Amino acid sequence: MLKSPTSAVVQSRKLASTVARIQHVDNTTSSVKTRASTEQYTPIPSSVPGGRPPKSMLAPRRSREQPPERTPVTKPPSMGMFPLGYKDAVYQWWNSVTPTVAERNVISRIPYLREAVASGTNPSTEVPSAEHPGETQTSTKIDPYGPRVWKSAMVTLSGKNRGLNEFSVERVGEPVDDTLVMLHGYGAGLGFYYKNFENLSRSKGWKLYALDWLGMGNSTRPPFRICAKDPAAKITEAENWFIDALEEWRKIRKIEKFTLLGHSLGGYLGVSYALKYPGHLNKLILASPVGIPEDPYAVNAEMPEPMDSSFQDEFTVDQQTTTESHAKPGSQPEPKKRPYPPWLVWLWDANVSPFSIVRLAGPLGPRFASGWTSRRFNHLTPEEKQTLHDYAYSIFRQRGSGEYALPYLLAPGAHARRPVINRIHRVGRQVITPATETAPAVKETGYPIIFMYGENDWMDVKGGRATAEKLEQAKAKLLAQATEEEKRKENGSAKVVIVNKAGHHLYLDNPDEFNQYIREELDETRRQTLRERARS
C-alpha cells in the first residue's frame, strides 16, 4: 500500500514533472482544436459576495470575421484540457473568494431562501452557511412549502481540530419523524446538493442534514495519517477516519435512526458506516457509488485489460453531452471502456493528490481546476457555472487532509481495494445487541438499499445490478430458515434506479428526476416509520 502523504518539498519536485506531463496532453489536445464560430466558454474570476448573482464565468471568444457558410455541426468544439487562460488564471488566483464565502454564494442560489434573505426586514439577515453560521426562516408569504428553517453550523467533535460543517433544513410546526443525511463524494462539498435541498425538504415529517466529510469541504482539516502496517488494516483505518466522525456527529445530534444518501465515495463510506455501526439506518441510498465491483468489469462477460476504465470520463467528458439522452428506447446503458492516461496512474501510485497540484501550482491553480469545472458545469447557466467554479476551486486549494485517504481505499481507476459487492450481504444483517444469559441477541432485520446511476454514468450500472441480486439472494436464504416472527419483521430489499439524461453527478445533471426518486423513497420510509410506531 502507500506511504503517508509526502512532504511539500518532494511534492514540489513531483509537481514539475506532473505539470510537464499534463501540459503535453493539453497542448496536444489544443493543437487539433476545431476553429468554429460557435461561442467558446472559459471560466473567469469572481469575488462577488453572497446574495448577488455572481458575474458570468464564461468569456465568449468570437471570430472577427464571419465564417463561410457550412453545414451545421452539432458537436461542440474541443476546449482543450485546461480552457482557462494563464492571464485569467493568475487574476482569479489573486482575487479568489474564501471557501466560506464560496459556499455562501452557492447556498444563496436555493429557491425561497434566496428571496427570504433579499426581502428580510432585518439588515443583519444572512444566508446560513459556513461564512455565517446561524439560521434563517422562510415564511409562507415567500415559501409556498414553508415555513422552513435553514441552518448552518460547525459541529465540534472530540480531539484536536475535528469538526463537521453542517447544513440543515427543517419544516416548522411539524413533528420530525425521520432524518435524511446527505453525504458528498471525494473532494466535493455539501454545496453541490444546492439543487436538491429545497425540493427534498418539502417532504412532511422529515429533517434534512447535509455534511462535509471530515477533512473535506469546509469541515476542519486535521492531518491525515495512517499508522497501520498491514494492507487490510490500512484500509480499515482510512475508512474509520471518516465514519467514526459521522457516528460521533450522530450521537451529538441525538439521532437514533436515519436515511443515508451518499454520492460516489460518500456511498462507499455509507456502506462502511452501516457495517461498523449497525442499527442506525432505516434506508441506504447509494448515488453512483464508487467501489462496487470486485474488478473493473467483473460482472461483464468480456473482461478488460487492467489499464481499461471509464474513470477518465470524470475529467474529459463534458456535462452538456452527459445530460443528453443517448439510449435507444428499451435499451440498457452499456459500460464504457477508455484507457486512462499514464500520468493519472503515476499520480495515484505516488499518492499525489490532484488538489495538491492545484495548491502547488499557485497562480496556475485555477487553470488546472478549470479542466474539471469547465466540463462538469457546462450544462448550467453562466452564473451558476461561475458560482460552482469558485466553490470547487475554493475547496481544491485548501490544506490537504481527507483527500489523502483516496489511494488507501481505491486503486487507480476508482476500483475498490475492498469491493462493496464482497461485503454488501452483511449490510442490514448485523448484530445490534449481543446475546446475554437472559436475552437473545438483537439483530437488524434488513432495510431497503437503493442503487442509483445516471443514464450516461461512468460507473458501471451492472455492478449495482449484480450487488442488488446478491442482496436478494442473501435475503431468500435467510427467509428459508426464518421463523414466522422473523419473516414478519423482515424489511430488506434492493433495487437499481436509472436517472435519465444524467451522468456520475446525477443529482446535479438531472435534479428534477433525481429529486422525484428520492422523495418517493422518503415517502415510503415515512409510511414504514408510522406503521412501526402504530404497532409499538
PDB file of C-alpha atoms in Angstrom, residues 77-239:
ATOM      1  CA  PRO A  77     -15.760  22.390 -30.383  1.00  0.00           C
ATOM      2  CA  SER A  78     -12.984  20.975 -28.264  1.00  0.00           C
ATOM      3  CA  MET A  79     -11.971  23.241 -25.406  1.00  0.00           C
ATOM      4  CA  GLY A  80      -8.620  21.703 -24.566  1.00  0.00           C
ATOM      5  CA  MET A  81      -7.859  20.029 -21.272  1.00  0.00           C
ATOM      6  CA  PHE A  82      -7.415  23.324 -19.396  1.00  0.00           C
ATOM      7  CA  PRO A  83      -9.517  26.053 -21.053  1.00  0.00           C
ATOM      8  CA  LEU A  84      -8.743  28.846 -18.579  1.00  0.00           C
ATOM      9  CA  GLY A  85      -6.003  31.094 -19.923  1.00  0.00           C
ATOM     10  CA  TYR A  86      -2.830  31.858 -17.987  1.00  0.00           C
ATOM     11  CA  LYS A  87      -3.684  35.520 -17.511  1.00  0.00           C
ATOM     12  CA  ASP A  88      -7.196  34.758 -16.301  1.00  0.00           C
ATOM     13  CA  ALA A  89      -5.842  32.041 -14.000  1.00  0.00           C
ATOM     14  CA  VAL A  90      -3.463  34.463 -12.289  1.00  0.00           C
ATOM     15  CA  TYR A  91      -6.228  37.058 -11.977  1.00  0.00           C
ATOM     16  CA  GLN A  92      -8.593  34.550 -10.405  1.00  0.00           C
ATOM     17  CA  TRP A  93      -5.912  33.265  -8.047  1.00  0.00           C
ATOM     18  CA  TRP A  94      -5.307  36.817  -6.821  1.00  0.00           C
ATOM     19  CA  ASN A  95      -8.998  37.722  -6.461  1.00  0.00           C
ATOM     20  CA  SER A  96     -10.489  34.378  -5.425  1.00  0.00           C
ATOM     21  CA  VAL A  97     -13.096  34.273  -2.679  1.00  0.00           C
ATOM     22  CA  THR A  98     -12.613  32.424   0.605  1.00  0.00           C
ATOM     23  CA  PRO A  99     -14.021  28.877   0.927  1.00  0.00           C
ATOM     24  CA  THR A 100     -16.765  30.012   3.318  1.00  0.00           C
ATOM     25  CA  VAL A 101     -17.830  32.868   1.038  1.00  0.00           C
ATOM     26  CA  ALA A 102     -17.835  30.484  -1.922  1.00  0.00           C
ATOM     27  CA  GLU A 103     -20.163  28.154  -0.016  1.00  0.00           C
ATOM     28  CA  ARG A 104     -22.423  31.081   0.871  1.00  0.00           C
ATOM     29  CA  ASN A 105     -22.672  32.057  -2.790  1.00  0.00           C
ATOM     30  CA  VAL A 106     -23.824  28.521  -3.658  1.00  0.00           C
ATOM     31  CA  ILE A 107     -26.337  28.292  -0.798  1.00  0.00           C
ATOM     32  CA  SER A 108     -27.733  31.693  -1.794  1.00  0.00           C
ATOM     33  CA  ARG A 109     -28.996  30.120  -5.021  1.00  0.00           C
ATOM     34  CA  ILE A 110     -31.502  27.911  -3.188  1.00  0.00           C
ATOM     35  CA  PRO A 111     -35.061  28.972  -4.150  1.00  0.00           C
ATOM     36  CA  TYR A 112     -37.141  30.761  -1.473  1.00  0.00           C
ATOM     37  CA  LEU A 113     -34.154  31.017   0.840  1.00  0.00           C
ATOM     38  CA  ARG A 114     -32.643  33.491  -1.594  1.00  0.00           C
ATOM     39  CA  GLU A 115     -35.828  35.556  -1.691  1.00  0.00           C
ATOM     40  CA  ALA A 116     -36.223  35.408   2.085  1.00  0.00           C
ATOM     41  CA  VAL A 117     -32.753  36.844   2.628  1.00  0.00           C
ATOM     42  CA  ALA A 118     -33.223  39.513  -0.043  1.00  0.00           C
ATOM     43  CA  SER A 119     -36.556  40.691   1.387  1.00  0.00           C
ATOM     44  CA  GLY A 120     -35.614  40.387   5.063  1.00  0.00           C
ATOM     45  CA  THR A 121     -36.563  43.373   7.210  1.00  0.00           C
ATOM     46  CA  ASN A 122     -33.559  42.721   9.448  1.00  0.00           C
ATOM     47  CA  PRO A 123     -30.461  44.133   7.715  1.00  0.00           C
ATOM     48  CA  SER A 124     -28.303  41.591   9.534  1.00  0.00           C
ATOM     49  CA  THR A 125     -30.104  38.669   7.863  1.00  0.00           C
ATOM     50  CA  GLU A 126     -27.551  36.475   6.125  1.00  0.00           C
ATOM     51  CA  VAL A 127     -27.525  33.291   4.102  1.00  0.00           C
ATOM     52  CA  PRO A 128     -26.887  30.477   6.616  1.00  0.00           C
ATOM     53  CA  SER A 129     -23.583  28.934   5.571  1.00  0.00           C
ATOM     54  CA  ALA A 130     -20.067  28.298   6.791  1.00  0.00           C
ATOM     55  CA  GLU A 131     -19.486  32.031   6.305  1.00  0.00           C
ATOM     56  CA  HIS A 132     -22.387  32.949   8.609  1.00  0.00           C
ATOM     57  CA  PRO A 133     -23.389  30.069  10.917  1.00  0.00           C
ATOM     58  CA  GLY A 134     -26.912  30.546  12.145  1.00  0.00           C
ATOM     59  CA  GLU A 135     -30.432  30.183  10.844  1.00  0.00           C
ATOM     60  CA  THR A 136     -32.952  31.863   8.566  1.00  0.00           C
ATOM     61  CA  GLN A 137     -36.676  31.124   8.345  1.00  0.00           C
ATOM     62  CA  THR A 138     -38.733  31.335   5.178  1.00  0.00           C
ATOM     63  CA  SER A 139     -42.345  32.382   5.694  1.00  0.00           C
ATOM     64  CA  THR A 140     -45.372  31.117   3.799  1.00  0.00           C
ATOM     65  CA  LYS A 141     -45.608  34.504   2.049  1.00  0.00           C
ATOM     66  CA  ILE A 142     -42.367  33.754   0.228  1.00  0.00           C
ATOM     67  CA  ASP A 143     -42.095  29.986   0.549  1.00  0.00           C
ATOM     68  CA  PRO A 144     -45.205  28.058  -0.644  1.00  0.00           C
ATOM     69  CA  TYR A 145     -43.808  24.911   1.005  1.00  0.00           C
ATOM     70  CA  GLY A 146     -42.864  26.683   4.225  1.00  0.00           C
ATOM     71  CA  PRO A 147     -42.379  27.817   6.743  1.00  0.00           C
ATOM     72  CA  ARG A 148     -38.938  26.201   6.904  1.00  0.00           C
ATOM     73  CA  VAL A 149     -35.831  26.866   8.965  1.00  0.00           C
ATOM     74  CA  TRP A 150     -32.464  26.757   7.207  1.00  0.00           C
ATOM     75  CA  LYS A 151     -29.435  26.365   9.459  1.00  0.00           C
ATOM     76  CA  SER A 152     -25.674  26.184   9.202  1.00  0.00           C
ATOM     77  CA  ALA A 153     -23.325  25.094  11.983  1.00  0.00           C
ATOM     78  CA  MET A 154     -19.879  23.720  12.703  1.00  0.00           C
ATOM     79  CA  VAL A 155     -20.331  20.656  14.903  1.00  0.00           C
ATOM     80  CA  THR A 156     -17.283  20.254  17.119  1.00  0.00           C
ATOM     81  CA  LEU A 157     -16.048  16.700  17.628  1.00  0.00           C
ATOM     82  CA  SER A 158     -13.639  15.251  20.172  1.00  0.00           C
ATOM     83  CA  GLY A 159      -9.934  15.595  19.595  1.00  0.00           C
ATOM     84  CA  LYS A 160      -7.856  18.369  18.131  1.00  0.00           C
ATOM     85  CA  ASN A 161      -9.146  20.308  15.124  1.00  0.00           C
ATOM     86  CA  ARG A 162     -12.043  17.941  14.399  1.00  0.00           C
ATOM     87  CA  GLY A 163     -15.395  19.342  13.333  1.00  0.00           C
ATOM     88  CA  LEU A 164     -18.040  18.759  10.654  1.00  0.00           C
ATOM     89  CA  ASN A 165     -19.574  21.530   8.588  1.00  0.00           C
ATOM     90  CA  GLU A 166     -23.359  21.054   8.657  1.00  0.00           C
ATOM     91  CA  PHE A 167     -26.305  22.467   6.721  1.00  0.00           C
ATOM     92  CA  SER A 168     -29.885  21.540   7.664  1.00  0.00           C
ATOM     93  CA  VAL A 169     -33.495  22.252   6.695  1.00  0.00           C
ATOM     94  CA  GLU A 170     -36.487  21.625   8.926  1.00  0.00           C
ATOM     95  CA  ARG A 171     -40.196  22.236   8.428  1.00  0.00           C
ATOM     96  CA  VAL A 172     -41.704  24.498  11.088  1.00  0.00           C
ATOM     97  CA  GLY A 173     -44.703  23.333  13.102  1.00  0.00           C
ATOM     98  CA  GLU A 174     -44.424  19.666  12.146  1.00  0.00           C
ATOM     99  CA  PRO A 175     -43.037  16.750  14.160  1.00  0.00           C
ATOM    100  CA  VAL A 176     -39.834  15.217  12.812  1.00  0.00           C
ATOM    101  CA  ASP A 177     -40.479  11.531  12.145  1.00  0.00           C
ATOM    102  CA  ASP A 178     -37.400  10.779  10.036  1.00  0.00           C
ATOM    103  CA  THR A 179     -33.992  12.220   9.184  1.00  0.00           C
ATOM    104  CA  LEU A 180     -32.157  12.341   5.859  1.00  0.00           C
ATOM    105  CA  VAL A 181     -28.367  12.738   5.908  1.00  0.00           C
ATOM    106  CA  MET A 182     -26.745  13.702   2.590  1.00  0.00           C
ATOM    107  CA  LEU A 183     -23.037  12.968   2.098  1.00  0.00           C
ATOM    108  CA  HIS A 184     -20.936  14.167  -0.829  1.00  0.00           C
ATOM    109  CA  GLY A 185     -18.210  12.438  -2.802  1.00  0.00           C
ATOM    110  CA  TYR A 186     -14.436  12.753  -2.956  1.00  0.00           C
ATOM    111  CA  GLY A 187     -13.050  16.282  -2.779  1.00  0.00           C
ATOM    112  CA  ALA A 188     -16.518  17.829  -3.050  1.00  0.00           C
ATOM    113  CA  GLY A 189     -18.736  19.659  -0.555  1.00  0.00           C
ATOM    114  CA  LEU A 190     -22.301  19.878   0.681  1.00  0.00           C
ATOM    115  CA  GLY A 191     -22.925  22.878  -1.575  1.00  0.00           C
ATOM    116  CA  PHE A 192     -23.075  20.628  -4.635  1.00  0.00           C
ATOM    117  CA  TYR A 193     -26.517  19.499  -3.395  1.00  0.00           C
ATOM    118  CA  TYR A 194     -27.895  23.022  -3.744  1.00  0.00           C
ATOM    119  CA  LYS A 195     -30.426  21.908  -6.371  1.00  0.00           C
ATOM    120  CA  ASN A 196     -31.805  19.226  -4.046  1.00  0.00           C
ATOM    121  CA  PHE A 197     -32.214  20.887  -0.641  1.00  0.00           C
ATOM    122  CA  GLU A 198     -35.394  22.822  -1.372  1.00  0.00           C
ATOM    123  CA  ASN A 199     -37.248  20.063  -3.185  1.00  0.00           C
ATOM    124  CA  LEU A 200     -36.362  17.256  -0.786  1.00  0.00           C
ATOM    125  CA  SER A 201     -37.248  19.324   2.286  1.00  0.00           C
ATOM    126  CA  ARG A 202     -40.839  19.585   1.041  1.00  0.00           C
ATOM    127  CA  SER A 203     -41.444  16.054   2.347  1.00  0.00           C
ATOM    128  CA  LYS A 204     -43.525  16.173   5.505  1.00  0.00           C
ATOM    129  CA  GLY A 205     -42.121  14.679   8.673  1.00  0.00           C
ATOM    130  CA  TRP A 206     -38.503  14.901   7.514  1.00  0.00           C
ATOM    131  CA  LYS A 207     -35.482  16.894   8.661  1.00  0.00           C
ATOM    132  CA  LEU A 208     -32.649  17.170   6.174  1.00  0.00           C
ATOM    133  CA  TYR A 209     -28.951  17.346   7.029  1.00  0.00           C
ATOM    134  CA  ALA A 210     -26.008  17.722   4.657  1.00  0.00           C
ATOM    135  CA  LEU A 211     -22.470  17.280   5.948  1.00  0.00           C
ATOM    136  CA  ASP A 212     -18.967  17.899   4.707  1.00  0.00           C
ATOM    137  CA  TRP A 213     -16.846  14.845   5.446  1.00  0.00           C
ATOM    138  CA  LEU A 214     -14.041  15.381   7.947  1.00  0.00           C
ATOM    139  CA  GLY A 215     -11.061  16.829   6.084  1.00  0.00           C
ATOM    140  CA  MET A 216     -13.147  17.888   3.072  1.00  0.00           C
ATOM    141  CA  GLY A 217     -15.319  20.826   2.058  1.00  0.00           C
ATOM    142  CA  ASN A 218     -15.495  23.384   4.858  1.00  0.00           C
ATOM    143  CA  SER A 219     -15.139  20.883   7.683  1.00  0.00           C
ATOM    144  CA  THR A 220     -11.939  21.085   9.708  1.00  0.00           C
ATOM    145  CA  ARG A 221      -8.840  19.579   8.140  1.00  0.00           C
ATOM    146  CA  PRO A 222      -6.740  17.686  10.666  1.00  0.00           C
ATOM    147  CA  PRO A 223      -3.606  15.906   9.397  1.00  0.00           C
ATOM    148  CA  PHE A 224      -4.412  12.575   7.779  1.00  0.00           C
ATOM    149  CA  ARG A 225      -2.102   9.809   8.947  1.00  0.00           C
ATOM    150  CA  ILE A 226      -2.141   6.049   8.567  1.00  0.00           C
ATOM    151  CA  CYS A 227      -0.354   4.136  11.322  1.00  0.00           C
ATOM    152  CA  ALA A 228      -1.273   0.578  10.339  1.00  0.00           C
ATOM    153  CA  LYS A 229       1.276  -1.641   8.579  1.00  0.00           C
ATOM    154  CA  ASP A 230      -0.946  -4.411   7.273  1.00  0.00           C
ATOM    155  CA  PRO A 231      -2.688  -3.572   3.930  1.00  0.00           C
ATOM    156  CA  ALA A 232      -6.134  -4.605   5.193  1.00  0.00           C
ATOM    157  CA  ALA A 233      -5.633  -2.633   8.396  1.00  0.00           C
ATOM    158  CA  LYS A 234      -4.681   0.433   6.365  1.00  0.00           C
ATOM    159  CA  ILE A 235      -7.993   0.257   4.516  1.00  0.00           C
ATOM    160  CA  THR A 236      -9.905  -0.070   7.773  1.00  0.00           C
ATOM    161  CA  GLU A 237      -8.046   2.838   9.338  1.00  0.00           C
ATOM    162  CA  ALA A 238      -8.739   5.054   6.329  1.00  0.00           C
ATOM    163  CA  GLU A 239     -12.453   4.204   6.383  1.00  0.00           C
TER     164      GLU A 239
END
